[in-house]
Short mmCIF file of N, CA, C and O in Angstrom, two decimals:
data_model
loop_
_atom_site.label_atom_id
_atom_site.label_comp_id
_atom_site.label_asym_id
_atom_site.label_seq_id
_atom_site.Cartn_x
_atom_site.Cartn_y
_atom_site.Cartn_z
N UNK A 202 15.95 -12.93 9.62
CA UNK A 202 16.33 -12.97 8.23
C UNK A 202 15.26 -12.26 7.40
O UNK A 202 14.08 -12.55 7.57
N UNK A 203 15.55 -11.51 6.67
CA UNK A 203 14.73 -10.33 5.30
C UNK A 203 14.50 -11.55 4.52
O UNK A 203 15.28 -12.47 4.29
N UNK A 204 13.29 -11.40 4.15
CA UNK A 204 13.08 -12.60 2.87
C UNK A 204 13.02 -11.68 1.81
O UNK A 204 12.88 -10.47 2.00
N UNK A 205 13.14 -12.31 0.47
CA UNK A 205 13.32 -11.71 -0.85
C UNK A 205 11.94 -10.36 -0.87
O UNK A 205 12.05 -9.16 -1.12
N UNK A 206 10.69 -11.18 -0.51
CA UNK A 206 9.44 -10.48 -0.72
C UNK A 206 9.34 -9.22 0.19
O UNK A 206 8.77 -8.20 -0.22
N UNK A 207 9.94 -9.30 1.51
CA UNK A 207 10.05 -7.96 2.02
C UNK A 207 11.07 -6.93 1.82
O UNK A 207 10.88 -5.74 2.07
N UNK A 208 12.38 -7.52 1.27
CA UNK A 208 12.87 -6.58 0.43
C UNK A 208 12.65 -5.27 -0.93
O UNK A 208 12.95 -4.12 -1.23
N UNK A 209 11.75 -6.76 -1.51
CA UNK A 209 11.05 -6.03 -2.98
C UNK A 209 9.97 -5.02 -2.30
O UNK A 209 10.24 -3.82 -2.23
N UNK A 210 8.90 -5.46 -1.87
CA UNK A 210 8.10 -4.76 -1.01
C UNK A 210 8.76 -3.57 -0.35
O UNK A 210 8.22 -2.63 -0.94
N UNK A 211 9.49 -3.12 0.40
CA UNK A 211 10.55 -2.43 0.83
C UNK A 211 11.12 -1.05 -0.57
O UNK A 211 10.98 0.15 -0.79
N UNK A 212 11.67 -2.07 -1.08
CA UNK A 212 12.50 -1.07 -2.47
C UNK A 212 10.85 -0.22 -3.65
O UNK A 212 10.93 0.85 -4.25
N UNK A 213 9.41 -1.30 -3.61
CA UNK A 213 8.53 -0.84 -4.15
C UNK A 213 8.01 0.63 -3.43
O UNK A 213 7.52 1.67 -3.88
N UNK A 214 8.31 0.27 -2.39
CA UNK A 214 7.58 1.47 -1.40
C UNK A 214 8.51 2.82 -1.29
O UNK A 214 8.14 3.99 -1.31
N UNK A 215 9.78 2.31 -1.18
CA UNK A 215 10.71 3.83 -1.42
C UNK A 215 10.52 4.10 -2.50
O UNK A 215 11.31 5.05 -2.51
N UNK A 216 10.06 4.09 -3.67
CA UNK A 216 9.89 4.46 -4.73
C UNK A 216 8.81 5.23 -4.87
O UNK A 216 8.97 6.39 -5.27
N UNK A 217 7.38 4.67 -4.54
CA UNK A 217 6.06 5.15 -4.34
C UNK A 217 6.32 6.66 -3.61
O UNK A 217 6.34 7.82 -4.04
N UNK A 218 6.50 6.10 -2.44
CA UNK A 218 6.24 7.27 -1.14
C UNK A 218 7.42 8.37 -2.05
O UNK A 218 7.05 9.51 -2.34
N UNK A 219 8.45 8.01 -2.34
CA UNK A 219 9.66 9.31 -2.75
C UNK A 219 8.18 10.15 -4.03
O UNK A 219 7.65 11.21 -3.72
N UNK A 220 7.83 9.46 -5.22
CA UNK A 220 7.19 10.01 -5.89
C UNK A 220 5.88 10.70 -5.03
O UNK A 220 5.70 11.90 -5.27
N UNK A 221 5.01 10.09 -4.10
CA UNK A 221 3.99 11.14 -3.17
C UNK A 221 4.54 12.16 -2.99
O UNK A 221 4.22 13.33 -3.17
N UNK A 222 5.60 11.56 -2.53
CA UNK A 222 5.82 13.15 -1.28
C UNK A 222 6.06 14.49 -2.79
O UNK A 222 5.25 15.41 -2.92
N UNK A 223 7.21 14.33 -3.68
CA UNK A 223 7.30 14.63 -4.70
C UNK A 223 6.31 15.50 -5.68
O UNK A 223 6.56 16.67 -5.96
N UNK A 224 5.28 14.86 -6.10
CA UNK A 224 3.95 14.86 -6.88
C UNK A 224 2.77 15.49 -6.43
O UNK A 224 2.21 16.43 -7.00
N UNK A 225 2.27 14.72 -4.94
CA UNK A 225 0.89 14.88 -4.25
C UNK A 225 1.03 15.74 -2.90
O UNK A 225 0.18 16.59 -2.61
N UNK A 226 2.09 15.49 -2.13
CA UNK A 226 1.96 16.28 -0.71
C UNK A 226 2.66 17.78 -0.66
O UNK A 226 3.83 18.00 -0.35
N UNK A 227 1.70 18.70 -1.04
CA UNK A 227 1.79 20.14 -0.66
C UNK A 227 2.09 21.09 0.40
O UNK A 227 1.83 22.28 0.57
N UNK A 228 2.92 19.95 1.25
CA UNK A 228 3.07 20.87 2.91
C UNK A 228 4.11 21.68 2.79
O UNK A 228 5.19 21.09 2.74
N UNK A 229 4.14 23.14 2.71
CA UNK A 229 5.66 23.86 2.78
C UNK A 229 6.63 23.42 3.70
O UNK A 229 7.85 23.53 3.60
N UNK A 230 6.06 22.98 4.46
CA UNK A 230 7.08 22.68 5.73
C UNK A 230 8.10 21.14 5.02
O UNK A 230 9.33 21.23 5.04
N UNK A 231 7.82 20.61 4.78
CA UNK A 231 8.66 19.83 3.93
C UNK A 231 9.28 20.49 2.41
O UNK A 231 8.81 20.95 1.36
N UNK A 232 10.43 20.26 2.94
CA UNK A 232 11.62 20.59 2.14
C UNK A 232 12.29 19.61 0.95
O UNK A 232 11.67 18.76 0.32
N UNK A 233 13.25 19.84 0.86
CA UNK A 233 13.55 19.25 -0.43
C UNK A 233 14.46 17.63 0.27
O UNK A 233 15.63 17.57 0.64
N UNK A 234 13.54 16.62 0.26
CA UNK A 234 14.12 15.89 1.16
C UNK A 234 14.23 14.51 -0.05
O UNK A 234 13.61 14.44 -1.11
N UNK A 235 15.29 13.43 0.56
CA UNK A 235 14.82 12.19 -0.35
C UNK A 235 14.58 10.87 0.39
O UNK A 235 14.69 10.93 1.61
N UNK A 236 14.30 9.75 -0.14
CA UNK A 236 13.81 9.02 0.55
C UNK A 236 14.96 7.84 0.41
O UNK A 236 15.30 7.42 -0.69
N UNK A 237 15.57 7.30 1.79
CA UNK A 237 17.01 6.94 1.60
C UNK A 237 17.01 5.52 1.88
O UNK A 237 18.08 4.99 1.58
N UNK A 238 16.14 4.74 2.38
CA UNK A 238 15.62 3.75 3.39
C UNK A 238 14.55 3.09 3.75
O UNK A 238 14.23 3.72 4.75
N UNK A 239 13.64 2.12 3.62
CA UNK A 239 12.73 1.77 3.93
C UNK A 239 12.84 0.41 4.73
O UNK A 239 13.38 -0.57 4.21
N UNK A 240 12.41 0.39 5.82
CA UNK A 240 12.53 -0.82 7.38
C UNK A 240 11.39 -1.66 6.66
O UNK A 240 10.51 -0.87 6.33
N UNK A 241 11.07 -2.89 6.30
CA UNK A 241 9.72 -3.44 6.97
C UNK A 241 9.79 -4.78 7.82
O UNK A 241 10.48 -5.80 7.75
N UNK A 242 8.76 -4.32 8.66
CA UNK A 242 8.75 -5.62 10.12
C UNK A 242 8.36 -6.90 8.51
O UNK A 242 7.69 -6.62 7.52
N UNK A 243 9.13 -8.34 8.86
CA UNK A 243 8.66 -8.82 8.79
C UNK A 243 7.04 -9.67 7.76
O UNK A 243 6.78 -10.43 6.82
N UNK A 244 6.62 -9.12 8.45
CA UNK A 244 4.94 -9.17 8.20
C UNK A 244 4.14 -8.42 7.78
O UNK A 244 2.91 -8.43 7.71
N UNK A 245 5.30 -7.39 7.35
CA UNK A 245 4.93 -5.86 6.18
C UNK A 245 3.96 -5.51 6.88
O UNK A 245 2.98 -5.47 6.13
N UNK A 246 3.49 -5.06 8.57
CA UNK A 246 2.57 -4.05 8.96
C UNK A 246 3.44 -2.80 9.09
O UNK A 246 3.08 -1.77 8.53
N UNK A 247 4.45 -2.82 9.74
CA UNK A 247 5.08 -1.66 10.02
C UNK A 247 6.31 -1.19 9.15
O UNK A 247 7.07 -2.06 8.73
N UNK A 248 6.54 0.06 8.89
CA UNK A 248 7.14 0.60 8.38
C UNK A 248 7.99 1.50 8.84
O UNK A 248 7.41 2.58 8.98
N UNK A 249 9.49 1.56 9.25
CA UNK A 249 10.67 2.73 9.18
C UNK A 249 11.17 3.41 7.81
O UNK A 249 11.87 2.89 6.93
N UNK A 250 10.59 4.83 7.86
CA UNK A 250 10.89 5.11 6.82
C UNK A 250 12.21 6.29 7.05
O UNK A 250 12.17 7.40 7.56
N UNK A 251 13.13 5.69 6.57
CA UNK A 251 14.41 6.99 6.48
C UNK A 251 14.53 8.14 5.46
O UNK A 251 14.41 7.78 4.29
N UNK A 252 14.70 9.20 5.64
CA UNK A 252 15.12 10.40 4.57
C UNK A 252 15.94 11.41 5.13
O UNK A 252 16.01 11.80 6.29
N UNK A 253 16.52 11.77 4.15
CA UNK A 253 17.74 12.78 4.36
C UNK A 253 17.05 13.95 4.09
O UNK A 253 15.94 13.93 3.55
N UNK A 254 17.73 15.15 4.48
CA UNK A 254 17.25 16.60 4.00
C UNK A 254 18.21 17.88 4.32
O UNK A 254 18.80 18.08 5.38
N UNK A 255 18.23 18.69 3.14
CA UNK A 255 18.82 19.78 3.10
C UNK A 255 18.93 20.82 4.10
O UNK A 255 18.03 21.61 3.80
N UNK A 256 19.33 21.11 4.79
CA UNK A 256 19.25 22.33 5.70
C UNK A 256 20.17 21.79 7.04
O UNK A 256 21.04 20.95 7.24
N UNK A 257 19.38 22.83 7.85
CA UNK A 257 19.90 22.59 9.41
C UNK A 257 19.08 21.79 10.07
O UNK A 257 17.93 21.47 9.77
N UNK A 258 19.87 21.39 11.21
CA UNK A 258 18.23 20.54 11.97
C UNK A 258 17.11 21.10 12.02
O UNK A 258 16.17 20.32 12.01
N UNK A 259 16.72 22.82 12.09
CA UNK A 259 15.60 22.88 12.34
C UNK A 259 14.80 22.80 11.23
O UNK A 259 13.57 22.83 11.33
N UNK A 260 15.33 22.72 10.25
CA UNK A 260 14.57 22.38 9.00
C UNK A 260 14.16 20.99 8.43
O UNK A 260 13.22 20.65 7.70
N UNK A 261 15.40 20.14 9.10
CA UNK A 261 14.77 18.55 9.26
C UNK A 261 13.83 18.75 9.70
O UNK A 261 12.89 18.56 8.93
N UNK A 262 13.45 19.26 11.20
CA UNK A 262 12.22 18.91 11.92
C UNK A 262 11.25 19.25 11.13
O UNK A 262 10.29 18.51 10.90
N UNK A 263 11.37 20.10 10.77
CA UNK A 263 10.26 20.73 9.84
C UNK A 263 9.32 19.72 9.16
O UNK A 263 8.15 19.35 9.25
N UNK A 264 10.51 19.44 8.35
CA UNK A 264 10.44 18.26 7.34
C UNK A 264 9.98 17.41 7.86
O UNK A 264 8.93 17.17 7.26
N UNK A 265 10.15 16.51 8.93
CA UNK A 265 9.62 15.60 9.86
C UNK A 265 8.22 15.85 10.26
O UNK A 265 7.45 14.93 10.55
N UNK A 266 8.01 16.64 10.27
CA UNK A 266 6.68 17.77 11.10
C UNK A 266 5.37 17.35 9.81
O UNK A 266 4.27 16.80 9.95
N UNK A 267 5.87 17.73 8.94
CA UNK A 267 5.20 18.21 7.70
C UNK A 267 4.88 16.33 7.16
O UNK A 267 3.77 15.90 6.84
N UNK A 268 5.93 15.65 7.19
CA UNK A 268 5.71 14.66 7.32
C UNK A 268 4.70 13.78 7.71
O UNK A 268 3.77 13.34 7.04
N UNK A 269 5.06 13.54 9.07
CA UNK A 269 4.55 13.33 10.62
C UNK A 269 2.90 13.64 9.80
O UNK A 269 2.30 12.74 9.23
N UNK A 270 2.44 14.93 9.89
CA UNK A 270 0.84 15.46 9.34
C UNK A 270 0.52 14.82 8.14
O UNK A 270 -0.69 14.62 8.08
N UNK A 271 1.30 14.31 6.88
CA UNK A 271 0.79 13.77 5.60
C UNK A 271 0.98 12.69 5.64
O UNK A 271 0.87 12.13 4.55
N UNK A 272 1.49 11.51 7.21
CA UNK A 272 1.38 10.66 7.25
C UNK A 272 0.11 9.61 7.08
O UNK A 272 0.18 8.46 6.65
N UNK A 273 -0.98 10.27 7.48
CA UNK A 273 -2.19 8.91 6.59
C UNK A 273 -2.55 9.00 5.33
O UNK A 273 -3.32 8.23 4.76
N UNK A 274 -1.79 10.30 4.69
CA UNK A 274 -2.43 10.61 3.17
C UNK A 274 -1.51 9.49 2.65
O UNK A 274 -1.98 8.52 2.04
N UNK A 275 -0.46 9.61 2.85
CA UNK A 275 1.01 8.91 2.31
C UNK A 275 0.56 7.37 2.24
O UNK A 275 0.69 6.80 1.15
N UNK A 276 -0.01 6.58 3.47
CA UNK A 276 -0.56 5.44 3.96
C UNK A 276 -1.89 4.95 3.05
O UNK A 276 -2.10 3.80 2.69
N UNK A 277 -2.41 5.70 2.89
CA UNK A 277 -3.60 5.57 2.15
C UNK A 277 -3.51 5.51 0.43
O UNK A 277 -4.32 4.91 -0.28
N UNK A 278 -2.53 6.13 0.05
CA UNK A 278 -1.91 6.28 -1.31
C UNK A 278 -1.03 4.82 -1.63
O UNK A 278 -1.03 4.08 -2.61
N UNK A 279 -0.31 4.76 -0.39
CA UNK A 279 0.22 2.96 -0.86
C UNK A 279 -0.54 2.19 -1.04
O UNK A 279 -0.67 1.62 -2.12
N UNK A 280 -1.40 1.90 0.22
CA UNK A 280 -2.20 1.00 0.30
C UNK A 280 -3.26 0.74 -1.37
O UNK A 280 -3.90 -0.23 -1.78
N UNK A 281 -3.04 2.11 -1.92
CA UNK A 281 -3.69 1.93 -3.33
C UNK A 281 -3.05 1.71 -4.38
O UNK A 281 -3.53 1.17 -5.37
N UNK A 282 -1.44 2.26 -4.22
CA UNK A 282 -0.56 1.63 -5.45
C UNK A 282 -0.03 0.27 -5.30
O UNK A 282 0.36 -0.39 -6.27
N UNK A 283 -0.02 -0.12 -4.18
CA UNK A 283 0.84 -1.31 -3.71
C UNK A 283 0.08 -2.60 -3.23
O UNK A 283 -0.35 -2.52 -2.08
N UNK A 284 -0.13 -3.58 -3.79
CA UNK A 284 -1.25 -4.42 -3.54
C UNK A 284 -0.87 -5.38 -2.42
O UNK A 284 -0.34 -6.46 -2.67
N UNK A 285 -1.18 -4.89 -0.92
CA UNK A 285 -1.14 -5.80 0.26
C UNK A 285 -1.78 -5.76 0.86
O UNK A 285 -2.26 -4.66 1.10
N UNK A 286 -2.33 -7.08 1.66
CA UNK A 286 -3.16 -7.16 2.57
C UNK A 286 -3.49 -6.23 3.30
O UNK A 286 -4.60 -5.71 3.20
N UNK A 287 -2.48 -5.79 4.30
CA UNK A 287 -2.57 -4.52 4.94
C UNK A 287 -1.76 -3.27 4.74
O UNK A 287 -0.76 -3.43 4.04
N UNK A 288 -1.94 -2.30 5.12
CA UNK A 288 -1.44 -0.95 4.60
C UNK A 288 -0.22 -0.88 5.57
O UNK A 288 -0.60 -1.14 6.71
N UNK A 289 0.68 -0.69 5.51
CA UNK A 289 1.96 -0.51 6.80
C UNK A 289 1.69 0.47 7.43
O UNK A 289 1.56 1.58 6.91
N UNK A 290 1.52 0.19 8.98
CA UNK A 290 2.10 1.46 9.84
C UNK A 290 3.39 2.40 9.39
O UNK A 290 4.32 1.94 8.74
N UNK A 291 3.33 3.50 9.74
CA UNK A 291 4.27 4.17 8.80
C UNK A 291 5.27 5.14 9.98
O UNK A 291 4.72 6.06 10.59
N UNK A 292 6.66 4.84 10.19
CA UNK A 292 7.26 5.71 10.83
C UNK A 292 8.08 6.42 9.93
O UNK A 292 8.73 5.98 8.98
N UNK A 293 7.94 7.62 10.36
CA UNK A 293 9.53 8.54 9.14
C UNK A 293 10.65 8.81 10.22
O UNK A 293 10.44 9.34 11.32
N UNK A 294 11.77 8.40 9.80
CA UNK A 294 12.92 9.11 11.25
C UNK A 294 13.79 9.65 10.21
O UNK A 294 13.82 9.04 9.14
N UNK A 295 14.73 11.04 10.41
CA UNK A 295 15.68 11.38 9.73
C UNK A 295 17.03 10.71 9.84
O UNK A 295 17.55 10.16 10.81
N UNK A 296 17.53 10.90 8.49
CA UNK A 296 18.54 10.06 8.21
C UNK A 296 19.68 10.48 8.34
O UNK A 296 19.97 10.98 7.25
N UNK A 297 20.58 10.58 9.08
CA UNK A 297 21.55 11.85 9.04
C UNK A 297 23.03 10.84 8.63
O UNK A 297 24.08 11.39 8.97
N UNK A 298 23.16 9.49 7.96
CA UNK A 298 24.21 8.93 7.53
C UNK A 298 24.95 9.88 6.76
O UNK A 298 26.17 9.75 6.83
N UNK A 299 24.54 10.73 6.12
CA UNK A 299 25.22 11.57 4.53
C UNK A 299 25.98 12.61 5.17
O UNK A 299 27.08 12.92 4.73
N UNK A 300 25.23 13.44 6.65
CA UNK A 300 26.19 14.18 7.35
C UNK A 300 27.19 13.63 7.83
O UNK A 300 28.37 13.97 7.71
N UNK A 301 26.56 12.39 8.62
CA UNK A 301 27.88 11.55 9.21
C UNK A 301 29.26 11.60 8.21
O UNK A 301 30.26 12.28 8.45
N UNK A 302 29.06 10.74 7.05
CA UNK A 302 30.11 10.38 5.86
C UNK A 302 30.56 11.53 5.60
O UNK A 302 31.78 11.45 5.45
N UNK A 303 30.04 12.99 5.41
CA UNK A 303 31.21 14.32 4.81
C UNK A 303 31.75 14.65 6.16
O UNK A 303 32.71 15.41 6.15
N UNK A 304 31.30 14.21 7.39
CA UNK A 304 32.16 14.85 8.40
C UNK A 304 33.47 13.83 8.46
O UNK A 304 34.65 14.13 8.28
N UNK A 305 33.08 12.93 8.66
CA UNK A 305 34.19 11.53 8.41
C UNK A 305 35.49 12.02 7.37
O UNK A 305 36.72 12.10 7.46
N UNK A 306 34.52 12.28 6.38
CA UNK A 306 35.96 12.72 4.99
C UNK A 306 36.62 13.83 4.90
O UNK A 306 37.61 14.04 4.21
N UNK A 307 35.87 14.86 5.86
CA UNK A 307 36.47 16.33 6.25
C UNK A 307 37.77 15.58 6.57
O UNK A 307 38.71 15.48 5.79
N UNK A 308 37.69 14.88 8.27
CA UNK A 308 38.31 14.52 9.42
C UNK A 308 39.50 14.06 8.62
O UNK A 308 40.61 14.60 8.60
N UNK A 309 39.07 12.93 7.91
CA UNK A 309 40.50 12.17 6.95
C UNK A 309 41.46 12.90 6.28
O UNK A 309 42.69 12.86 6.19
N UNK A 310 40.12 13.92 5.62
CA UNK A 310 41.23 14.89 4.51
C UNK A 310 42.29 15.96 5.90
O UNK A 310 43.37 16.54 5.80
N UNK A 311 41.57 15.86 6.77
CA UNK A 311 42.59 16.97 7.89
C UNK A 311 43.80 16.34 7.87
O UNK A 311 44.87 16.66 7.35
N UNK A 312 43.43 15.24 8.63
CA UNK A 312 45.00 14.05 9.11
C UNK A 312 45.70 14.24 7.49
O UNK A 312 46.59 15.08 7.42
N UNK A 313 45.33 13.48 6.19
CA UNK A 313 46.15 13.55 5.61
C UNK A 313 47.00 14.83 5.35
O UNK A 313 48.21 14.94 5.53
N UNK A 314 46.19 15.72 4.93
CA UNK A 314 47.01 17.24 5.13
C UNK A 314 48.09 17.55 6.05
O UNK A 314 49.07 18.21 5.71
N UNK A 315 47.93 17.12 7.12
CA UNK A 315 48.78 16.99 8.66
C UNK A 315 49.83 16.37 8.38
O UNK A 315 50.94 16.82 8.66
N UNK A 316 49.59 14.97 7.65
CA UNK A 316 50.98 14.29 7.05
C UNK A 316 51.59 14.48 5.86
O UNK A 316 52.54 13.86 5.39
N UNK A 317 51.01 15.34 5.42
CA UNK A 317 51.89 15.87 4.35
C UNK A 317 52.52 17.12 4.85
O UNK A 317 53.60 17.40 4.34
N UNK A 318 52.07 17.88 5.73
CA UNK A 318 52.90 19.01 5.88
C UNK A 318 54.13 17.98 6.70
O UNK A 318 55.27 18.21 6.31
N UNK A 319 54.02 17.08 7.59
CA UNK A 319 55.32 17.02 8.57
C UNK A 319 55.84 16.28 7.77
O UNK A 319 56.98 15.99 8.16
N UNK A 320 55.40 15.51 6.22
CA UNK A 320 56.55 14.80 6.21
C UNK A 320 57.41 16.00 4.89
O UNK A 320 58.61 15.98 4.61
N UNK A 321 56.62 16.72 4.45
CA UNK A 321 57.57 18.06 4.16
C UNK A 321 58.73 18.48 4.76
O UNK A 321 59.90 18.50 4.39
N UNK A 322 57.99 18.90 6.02
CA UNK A 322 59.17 19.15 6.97
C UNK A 322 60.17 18.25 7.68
O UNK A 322 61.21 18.73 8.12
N UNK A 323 59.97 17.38 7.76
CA UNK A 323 61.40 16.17 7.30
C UNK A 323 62.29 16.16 6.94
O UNK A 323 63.35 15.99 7.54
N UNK A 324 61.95 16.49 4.98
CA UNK A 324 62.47 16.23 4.15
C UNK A 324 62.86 17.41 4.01
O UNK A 324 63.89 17.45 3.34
N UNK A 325 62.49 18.46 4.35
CA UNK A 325 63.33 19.72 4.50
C UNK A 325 64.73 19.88 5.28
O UNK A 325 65.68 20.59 4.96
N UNK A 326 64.58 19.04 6.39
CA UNK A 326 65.42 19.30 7.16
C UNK A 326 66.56 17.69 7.27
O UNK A 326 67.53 17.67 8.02
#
C-alpha cells in the first residue's frame, strides 16, 4: 500500500527533477523529453523515474544516455530542494505508454472505418 507521504513525495519530485532537467542540465544528448511518472520504494530510498520523449528510439536512448550521466547532479539537486533524510537512488526508464495509446487509436480508428465502409455496402445493395 502507497501511503499519502510517498505519494506527495513522489508528485514533489516529478516536479523538481522535470524543472532540473529543464533549467540546469545542459547535455545535448537529451532531448525534449517530459517527466511522466515517479516510482518511490516505500522508504523513499529508491526511485523509478519515467519520461516520455520525442523522436525515434534512438533518440530515446540518447535521452536516457544523457540522463543516465546527469544522474548524480539530478540526485544531489533534490536532495537540496526536497527535505529527506536520504537522497533517493535514482532510476530513469523510458516511458513509451503515449506511443502505446496513438497506436491503440490508429488500430480503432481502422476497424471503425472498416465498418463503415461494409455497412455502406449493405445498404447499397
Amino acid at each position: 500500500m502507497v501511503s499519502v507521504r510517498t505519494t506527495r513525495v513522489a508528485e514533489q519530485m516529478k516536479k523538481e527533477i522535470a524543472a532540473i532537467i529543464e533549467h540546469q542540465v545542459k547535455d545535448p544528448r537529451i532531448g525534449f523529453i517530459t517527466i511522466t511518472n515517479v516510482e518511490l520504494s516505500n522508504d523513499l530510498r529508491h526511485a523509478k523515474i519515467f519520461f516520455s520523449s520525442l523522436g525515434n528510439e534512438e533518440q530515446q536512448k540518447k535521452s536516457l544516455e544523457g540522463l543516465e550521466n546527469a544522474k548524480g547532479f539530478i540526485r544531489k539537486e533534490i536532495a537540496q530542494r526536497i527535505q529527506l533524510r536520504y537522497a533517493p537512488e535514482i532510476l530513469f526508464r523510458i516511458d513509451n505508454s503515449i506511443e502505446h495509446g496513438v497506436k491503440i487509436s490508429q488500430i480503432l480508428s481502422k476497424i471503425k472505418s472498416t465498418e463503415e465502409a461494409e455497412k455502406e455496402q449493405q445498404n447499397e445493395s
